[in-house]
């Protein structure tokens, strides 16, 4: 073979470079396929950013990269080089790598016909485009401008996920890529153990067109195949090469329920822009008129919001089981929420939830909530201050609740300002101002305002004790009317204008001890707290936000065990207890236990059964045990101080892995509170859920909620002590690109036209399909 002449291309072939790059092949920005598993494994192992230069048989020539006639600079490296002077063809062999800007080609052989300008890469060709998409093929033709021409037996792996395999492909004059006899899938061709696997679904097509201008991949003659079986034609299917969503038909949903019969739901999704979209769906029922729904989502430069609505016209059964309405009523539900951040400190958050009646959401299985809250909140948050101006409204969906008794709150204003060491004594001073107006259409109205200050000083002694000093003063002003319409007398307060003062002082000491135990490290922390306050006019003012009082481990050492501002514990009390924690490899255990003692007489604001009504409180505690991510157990309890009867018993446990697990939750409140205190009635409930995985991608699951409350615990209930509320069973398949399953659910309570009975639902979702 004659010697290789010194030429720019000769210098190009001899160069060795380390800077990564890539070629331009518009075809590589396509999609994914079921392709060859060997190619897929090679894709994971070949990363041009970490690839080392190969050994050369030629002596490197230190010269600048070659420039094509189109002006593109190309770097090159290979093991061997040959030149056919008669035909003016340059051939590079053995780990050939071409790099140009942010594109690259790797192949076993590359030939360049200098007369025609054609470049052909063959043998395990790997092409990476500017977007990071990878093309694998046995042979590809490139022009002198390094644009892809004809390709054979190709596989494209999209950076956004997915693969597209085809028998052949070619680039058109307008830049579009035409692929023939193609198949697309978003499924991996290897499992987590790196074993070959067939994709659970794929889309086959006679012809696939890629348009680089809009990043669209369009299919002609497309069919959906599931586990190798051709199921469904997909006319007009189009997806985006970059993985973004595109407009298209949504996946249908099938359900059978006692209230509506057979339901088929389908719709259309409009991708109006990258920051906004609209989904419109229709549900057709065998035993009810059809229903339409829509969802609008919009992301702006200041925030985001969404609006969802449902609408239908159907006969409605009253909550008392009355005869259905003679004519169809317009029924529906709207839900909108959003948040806007106008500056780093100022923001607005809001939500609106409204339904036409109390059973619409439950009948159409949209939600099982018993109340709908709407709110708006303007906030300013800085390092040392907080401001909030909010409003709240609630629509009750409970059967026996009167809407006129449900309050709406507007305005709700809260401002706090924090100062560090304002007087030179150390600690932190926080000033607070708060106002609230509660209005009812058929009930008590209350307005409240207060201003206060709180000082906290935290010190560490030489013996290791953590001592916290707290002082609080506050002045309250209340106005209320229609107080007699509040059913519970201790919640009413006196009508008209009322004032009161609040003052409180506290000292809290914790003394942690650290040592070895059971092969690990334990921390035992005794804790003592003294809180003192002069008498407070609690019953003179209404109680709107501090009703559900109950002694728990979470509020044992709180300055005020009431959850809100309207009630404040007065007198002097001592609270004592301990925290204990043990940590050892893979294990962690924690425990809390304590009690409080009141120095003065019993208080009227703390009713019997709360655990706080007498001088000596009940015992409360919490135990937590965790073993890696396999076991997590939490037990919370309250023991009667006189006979150690369990007044609160709450148990939550999770055992298992992410795929196979069991969950159990149990709650019993046995407080023996007098009837009429509606916020503190006893309850007993059991919740169970489990999932068992089998056959790699399959699982069976089930859950249930049981009401164990009987008539003795709550006279308002008719339960016999074992009343299922809701149960569910199902089977599901889930892999990296497909999720489907069948679920059975049974409801045991009829509420108007939301009837008790069985509901069957089949769901099906293709992941990473882009629509």
CSV table of C-alpha atoms in Angstrom, one decimal, residues 86-411:
chain,number,residue,atom,x,y,z
A,86,UNK,CA,-6.0,5.4,-6.6
A,87,UNK,CA,-9.6,5.9,-5.4
A,88,UNK,CA,-8.8,8.7,-2.9
A,89,UNK,CA,-10.4,6.8,0.0
A,90,UNK,CA,-9.2,7.1,3.6
A,91,UNK,CA,-10.0,4.1,5.9
A,92,UNK,CA,-9.7,4.1,9.7
A,93,UNK,CA,-10.1,0.9,11.7
A,94,UNK,CA,-10.2,-0.2,15.3
A,95,UNK,CA,-12.0,1.9,18.0
A,96,UNK,CA,-12.5,4.8,15.7
A,97,UNK,CA,-13.8,7.9,17.4
A,98,UNK,CA,-15.0,11.1,15.7
A,99,UNK,CA,-15.8,14.2,17.8
A,100,UNK,CA,-17.2,17.5,16.6
A,101,UNK,CA,-18.4,20.1,19.1
A,102,UNK,CA,-21.0,18.3,21.3
A,103,UNK,CA,-21.5,15.3,19.1
A,104,UNK,CA,-19.6,12.0,18.6
A,105,UNK,CA,-19.4,8.8,16.6
A,106,UNK,CA,-17.7,5.6,17.6
A,107,UNK,CA,-17.3,2.6,15.2
A,108,UNK,CA,-15.1,-0.2,14.2
A,109,UNK,CA,-14.4,1.3,10.8
A,110,UNK,CA,-14.8,4.6,9.1
A,111,UNK,CA,-14.2,5.3,5.4
A,112,UNK,CA,-14.1,8.7,3.7
A,113,UNK,CA,-14.4,9.0,0.0
A,114,UNK,CA,-12.7,12.3,-0.7
A,115,UNK,CA,-14.1,12.5,-4.2
A,116,UNK,CA,-17.8,12.2,-3.3
A,117,UNK,CA,-17.5,13.5,0.3
A,118,UNK,CA,-19.4,10.5,1.6
A,119,UNK,CA,-18.4,9.1,5.1
A,120,UNK,CA,-19.5,5.6,6.1
A,121,UNK,CA,-19.2,4.3,9.6
A,122,UNK,CA,-19.8,0.6,10.2
A,123,UNK,CA,-19.4,-2.1,12.9
A,124,UNK,CA,-21.0,-1.4,16.3
A,125,UNK,CA,-21.7,2.2,15.5
A,126,UNK,CA,-22.6,4.4,18.4
A,127,UNK,CA,-23.8,8.0,17.6
A,128,UNK,CA,-24.5,10.6,20.3
A,129,UNK,CA,-26.2,13.9,19.4
A,130,UNK,CA,-26.2,17.3,21.1
A,131,UNK,CA,-29.2,16.4,23.3
A,132,UNK,CA,-27.5,13.2,24.6
A,133,UNK,CA,-29.7,10.8,22.6
A,134,UNK,CA,-27.7,7.7,21.4
A,135,UNK,CA,-28.0,5.9,18.1
A,136,UNK,CA,-26.8,2.3,17.7
A,137,UNK,CA,-26.6,0.7,14.2
A,138,UNK,CA,-24.5,-1.6,12.1
A,139,UNK,CA,-24.0,1.0,9.3
A,140,UNK,CA,-24.6,4.7,8.9
A,141,UNK,CA,-23.8,7.1,6.0
A,142,UNK,CA,-22.7,10.7,6.8
A,143,UNK,CA,-22.4,13.6,4.5
A,144,UNK,CA,-19.4,15.9,4.5
A,145,UNK,CA,-21.5,18.2,6.7
A,146,UNK,CA,-21.8,15.2,9.1
A,147,UNK,CA,-25.5,14.8,8.8
A,148,UNK,CA,-26.9,11.3,8.9
A,149,UNK,CA,-28.0,9.6,5.7
A,150,UNK,CA,-29.1,6.0,5.3
A,151,UNK,CA,-29.0,3.7,8.3
A,152,UNK,CA,-29.6,0.0,8.7
A,153,UNK,CA,-30.8,-2.1,11.7
A,154,UNK,CA,-30.8,0.8,14.1
A,155,UNK,CA,-31.6,1.4,17.7
A,156,UNK,CA,-32.1,4.8,19.2
A,157,UNK,CA,-32.0,5.4,23.0
A,158,UNK,CA,-33.5,8.7,24.0
A,159,UNK,CA,-32.0,10.6,26.8
A,160,UNK,CA,-35.5,11.4,28.1
A,161,UNK,CA,-36.2,7.6,28.2
A,162,UNK,CA,-37.4,5.1,25.6
A,163,UNK,CA,-36.0,3.2,22.6
A,164,UNK,CA,-36.9,3.1,19.0
A,165,UNK,CA,-35.7,0.2,16.8
A,166,UNK,CA,-36.1,0.1,13.0
A,167,UNK,CA,-35.1,-2.1,10.0
A,168,UNK,CA,-33.9,1.0,8.1
A,169,UNK,CA,-33.9,4.8,8.1
A,170,UNK,CA,-33.0,7.8,5.9
A,171,UNK,CA,-32.8,11.5,6.2
A,172,UNK,CA,-34.9,13.7,4.0
A,173,UNK,CA,-33.9,17.0,2.4
A,174,UNK,CA,-36.0,19.0,4.9
A,175,UNK,CA,-34.1,17.3,7.8
A,176,UNK,CA,-36.9,14.9,8.7
A,177,UNK,CA,-35.9,11.3,9.5
A,178,UNK,CA,-38.1,8.5,8.0
A,179,UNK,CA,-37.9,5.1,9.7
A,180,UNK,CA,-39.5,1.9,8.4
A,181,UNK,CA,-40.7,-1.2,10.1
A,182,UNK,CA,-40.1,0.4,13.5
A,183,UNK,CA,-41.0,-0.5,17.2
A,184,UNK,CA,-41.0,1.9,20.2
A,185,UNK,CA,-41.1,1.2,23.9
A,186,UNK,CA,-40.2,2.9,27.1
A,187,UNK,CA,-39.3,-0.4,28.8
A,188,UNK,CA,-35.9,-1.4,29.8
A,189,UNK,CA,-34.4,-4.5,28.0
A,190,UNK,CA,-32.6,-5.6,31.1
A,191,UNK,CA,-33.8,-6.0,34.7
A,192,UNK,CA,-32.1,-4.7,37.8
A,193,UNK,CA,-30.0,-7.9,37.9
A,194,UNK,CA,-28.8,-7.1,34.3
A,195,UNK,CA,-30.6,-10.0,32.8
A,196,UNK,CA,-32.3,-9.7,29.5
A,197,UNK,CA,-36.1,-9.2,29.5
A,198,UNK,CA,-38.8,-8.6,27.0
A,199,UNK,CA,-40.6,-5.2,27.2
A,200,UNK,CA,-44.0,-5.5,28.7
A,201,UNK,CA,-45.4,-3.2,26.0
A,202,UNK,CA,-44.3,-1.7,22.7
A,203,UNK,CA,-45.8,0.3,19.8
A,204,UNK,CA,-45.1,-1.1,16.3
A,205,UNK,CA,-45.5,1.0,13.2
A,206,UNK,CA,-45.0,0.7,9.5
A,207,UNK,CA,-43.5,4.2,9.3
A,208,UNK,CA,-42.1,6.6,11.8
A,209,UNK,CA,-41.3,10.3,11.0
A,210,UNK,CA,-39.1,12.5,13.2
A,211,UNK,CA,-39.3,16.2,12.7
A,212,UNK,CA,-36.3,18.0,14.2
A,213,UNK,CA,-38.0,21.4,14.1
A,214,UNK,CA,-40.7,20.6,16.6
A,215,UNK,CA,-39.1,17.4,18.2
A,216,UNK,CA,-42.2,15.4,17.2
A,217,UNK,CA,-42.2,11.7,16.5
A,218,UNK,CA,-45.2,10.6,14.4
A,219,UNK,CA,-46.4,7.1,13.9
A,220,UNK,CA,-48.2,5.7,10.9
A,221,UNK,CA,-49.9,2.3,11.1
A,222,UNK,CA,-49.2,2.1,14.8
A,223,UNK,CA,-50.5,-0.7,17.1
A,224,UNK,CA,-50.1,-1.2,20.9
A,225,UNK,CA,-48.7,-4.6,21.8
A,226,UNK,CA,-49.0,-5.9,25.4
A,227,UNK,CA,-46.8,-8.8,26.4
A,228,UNK,CA,-46.4,-9.6,22.7
A,229,UNK,CA,-50.1,-9.6,21.8
A,230,UNK,CA,-51.3,-6.9,19.4
A,231,UNK,CA,-54.3,-5.2,21.2
A,232,UNK,CA,-55.2,-1.8,20.0
A,233,UNK,CA,-54.7,0.4,16.9
A,234,UNK,CA,-53.3,3.9,17.7
A,235,UNK,CA,-54.2,6.1,14.7
A,236,UNK,CA,-52.6,9.5,14.7
A,237,UNK,CA,-50.2,8.7,17.6
A,238,UNK,CA,-47.4,11.3,18.1
A,239,UNK,CA,-44.9,11.8,21.0
A,240,UNK,CA,-42.1,14.2,21.6
A,241,UNK,CA,-38.4,13.1,21.4
A,242,UNK,CA,-37.5,15.1,24.5
A,243,UNK,CA,-40.0,13.3,26.7
A,244,UNK,CA,-42.3,16.3,27.1
A,245,UNK,CA,-46.1,15.8,27.0
A,246,UNK,CA,-48.1,16.3,23.8
A,247,UNK,CA,-51.7,16.6,23.1
A,248,UNK,CA,-53.6,13.4,22.8
A,249,UNK,CA,-56.3,11.0,24.0
A,250,UNK,CA,-56.1,9.9,27.6
A,251,UNK,CA,-56.0,6.3,28.7
A,252,UNK,CA,-59.6,5.1,29.3
A,253,UNK,CA,-60.7,4.1,32.9
A,254,UNK,CA,-63.2,1.4,33.6
A,255,UNK,CA,-65.1,1.0,36.8
A,256,UNK,CA,-68.3,-0.7,38.0
A,257,UNK,CA,-70.1,0.6,41.1
A,258,UNK,CA,-73.3,0.1,43.0
A,259,UNK,CA,-74.4,3.8,42.6
A,260,UNK,CA,-73.7,4.3,38.9
A,261,UNK,CA,-73.3,0.8,37.3
A,262,UNK,CA,-70.7,0.5,34.6
A,263,UNK,CA,-68.5,3.6,34.1
A,264,UNK,CA,-66.2,4.3,31.2
A,265,UNK,CA,-64.0,7.4,31.4
A,266,UNK,CA,-61.9,8.9,28.6
A,267,UNK,CA,-60.9,12.3,27.4
A,268,UNK,CA,-58.4,14.5,25.6
A,269,UNK,CA,-55.3,16.3,26.8
A,270,UNK,CA,-54.2,19.6,25.2
A,271,UNK,CA,-50.6,20.7,25.6
A,272,UNK,CA,-51.2,24.4,25.0
A,273,UNK,CA,-47.7,25.5,25.9
A,274,UNK,CA,-44.8,24.3,28.1
A,275,UNK,CA,-46.4,26.1,31.0
A,276,UNK,CA,-50.1,25.4,30.6
A,277,UNK,CA,-52.4,22.5,29.6
A,278,UNK,CA,-56.1,21.5,29.6
A,279,UNK,CA,-57.6,18.1,30.2
A,280,UNK,CA,-61.3,17.4,29.3
A,281,UNK,CA,-62.8,14.1,30.2
A,282,UNK,CA,-66.3,12.5,29.9
A,283,UNK,CA,-67.7,9.6,32.0
A,284,UNK,CA,-70.5,7.5,30.7
A,285,UNK,CA,-72.5,5.4,33.2
A,286,UNK,CA,-75.0,2.6,32.6
A,287,UNK,CA,-77.2,3.7,35.5
A,288,UNK,CA,-76.7,7.4,35.6
A,289,UNK,CA,-76.5,10.4,33.2
A,290,UNK,CA,-73.1,11.2,31.8
A,291,UNK,CA,-70.7,13.5,33.6
A,292,UNK,CA,-68.0,15.8,32.2
A,293,UNK,CA,-64.9,17.1,34.0
A,294,UNK,CA,-62.0,19.4,33.1
A,295,UNK,CA,-58.7,20.5,34.6
A,296,UNK,CA,-56.7,23.6,33.7
A,297,UNK,CA,-53.1,24.0,34.9
A,298,UNK,CA,-50.9,27.1,34.4
A,299,UNK,CA,-47.4,27.9,35.6
A,300,UNK,CA,-46.6,31.6,35.5
A,301,UNK,CA,-43.5,33.6,36.3
A,302,UNK,CA,-44.8,34.3,39.8
A,303,UNK,CA,-46.4,31.0,40.7
A,304,UNK,CA,-48.8,28.3,39.6
A,305,UNK,CA,-52.5,27.4,39.9
A,306,UNK,CA,-55.0,24.8,38.8
A,307,UNK,CA,-58.7,24.6,38.4
A,308,UNK,CA,-60.7,21.3,38.3
A,309,UNK,CA,-64.4,21.0,37.8
A,310,UNK,CA,-67.1,18.3,37.5
A,311,UNK,CA,-70.6,18.6,36.2
A,312,UNK,CA,-73.7,16.5,35.6
A,313,UNK,CA,-77.4,16.5,35.8
A,314,UNK,CA,-78.9,13.7,37.7
A,315,UNK,CA,-81.6,12.8,40.3
A,316,UNK,CA,-80.5,13.2,43.8
A,317,UNK,CA,-81.7,11.2,46.9
A,318,UNK,CA,-81.9,13.2,50.2
A,319,UNK,CA,-79.7,12.3,53.1
A,320,UNK,CA,-82.8,10.9,55.0
A,321,UNK,CA,-83.4,8.4,52.2
A,322,UNK,CA,-86.2,10.5,50.7
A,323,UNK,CA,-87.7,9.8,47.2
A,324,UNK,CA,-85.4,10.9,44.4
A,325,UNK,CA,-86.1,14.4,43.0
A,326,UNK,CA,-88.6,14.4,40.2
A,327,UNK,CA,-86.3,16.2,37.7
A,328,UNK,CA,-82.6,16.1,37.2
A,329,UNK,CA,-80.7,18.6,39.3
A,330,UNK,CA,-77.5,20.3,38.2
A,331,UNK,CA,-74.7,18.8,40.3
A,332,UNK,CA,-71.0,19.3,40.4
A,333,UNK,CA,-67.8,20.2,42.2
A,334,UNK,CA,-65.1,22.7,41.8
A,335,UNK,CA,-61.6,22.6,43.2
A,336,UNK,CA,-59.0,25.4,42.6
A,337,UNK,CA,-55.7,26.1,44.3
A,338,UNK,CA,-52.5,28.0,43.7
A,339,UNK,CA,-49.6,29.9,45.1
A,340,UNK,CA,-47.9,33.1,43.9
A,341,UNK,CA,-44.5,34.3,45.1
A,342,UNK,CA,-44.4,38.0,44.3
A,343,UNK,CA,-41.1,38.7,46.1
A,344,UNK,CA,-38.8,36.6,48.2
A,345,UNK,CA,-40.8,37.6,51.2
A,346,UNK,CA,-44.4,38.2,50.0
A,347,UNK,CA,-46.7,35.4,48.7
A,348,UNK,CA,-50.4,34.5,48.3
A,349,UNK,CA,-51.8,31.0,48.7
A,350,UNK,CA,-55.4,30.1,48.1
A,351,UNK,CA,-57.8,27.3,47.5
A,352,UNK,CA,-61.5,26.9,46.7
A,353,UNK,CA,-63.5,23.7,47.2
A,354,UNK,CA,-67.3,23.7,46.7
A,355,UNK,CA,-69.8,21.0,45.9
A,356,UNK,CA,-73.5,21.4,45.0
A,357,UNK,CA,-74.6,18.8,47.6
A,358,UNK,CA,-73.3,16.5,50.3
A,359,UNK,CA,-73.2,13.2,48.4
A,360,UNK,CA,-71.9,14.2,45.0
A,361,UNK,CA,-68.2,13.5,45.8
A,362,UNK,CA,-68.9,10.2,47.4
A,363,UNK,CA,-71.3,9.0,44.8
A,364,UNK,CA,-68.9,9.6,41.9
A,365,UNK,CA,-65.9,8.4,44.0
A,366,UNK,CA,-64.1,11.7,43.8
A,367,UNK,CA,-63.4,12.2,47.5
A,368,UNK,CA,-64.5,10.7,50.8
A,369,UNK,CA,-63.9,13.9,52.9
A,370,UNK,CA,-66.6,15.1,55.3
A,371,UNK,CA,-65.8,18.8,54.9
A,372,UNK,CA,-64.5,21.1,52.1
A,373,UNK,CA,-62.3,24.0,53.1
A,374,UNK,CA,-61.7,27.2,51.1
A,375,UNK,CA,-59.0,29.6,52.2
A,376,UNK,CA,-56.8,32.5,51.1
A,377,UNK,CA,-53.6,33.6,52.9
A,378,UNK,CA,-51.3,36.6,52.2
A,379,UNK,CA,-48.0,36.0,53.9
A,380,UNK,CA,-44.8,37.9,54.5
A,381,UNK,CA,-41.9,35.9,55.9
A,382,UNK,CA,-38.5,37.2,56.8
A,383,UNK,CA,-35.7,36.1,59.1
A,384,UNK,CA,-37.1,38.0,62.1
A,385,UNK,CA,-40.8,38.5,61.3
A,386,UNK,CA,-44.0,36.8,60.1
A,387,UNK,CA,-47.2,38.4,58.8
A,388,UNK,CA,-50.4,36.5,57.7
A,389,UNK,CA,-53.8,37.8,56.6
A,390,UNK,CA,-56.1,34.9,55.9
A,391,UNK,CA,-59.7,33.9,55.5
A,392,UNK,CA,-61.4,30.5,55.9
A,393,UNK,CA,-64.7,29.0,54.9
A,394,UNK,CA,-65.9,25.4,55.3
A,395,UNK,CA,-68.7,23.5,53.6
A,396,UNK,CA,-69.8,20.5,55.7
A,397,UNK,CA,-70.6,17.2,54.0
A,398,UNK,CA,-71.5,15.4,57.3
A,399,UNK,CA,-75.0,13.9,57.4
A,400,UNK,CA,-76.2,15.3,60.7
A,401,UNK,CA,-74.3,18.7,60.7
A,402,UNK,CA,-76.1,22.0,60.0
A,403,UNK,CA,-74.3,24.3,57.6
A,404,UNK,CA,-75.6,27.3,59.4
A,405,UNK,CA,-73.6,26.3,62.5
A,406,UNK,CA,-70.4,25.9,60.5
A,407,UNK,CA,-68.3,29.1,60.9
A,408,UNK,CA,-66.3,31.1,58.4
A,409,UNK,CA,-63.3,33.1,59.6
A,410,UNK,CA,-62.5,36.5,58.0
A,411,UNK,CA,-60.2,38.1,58.7
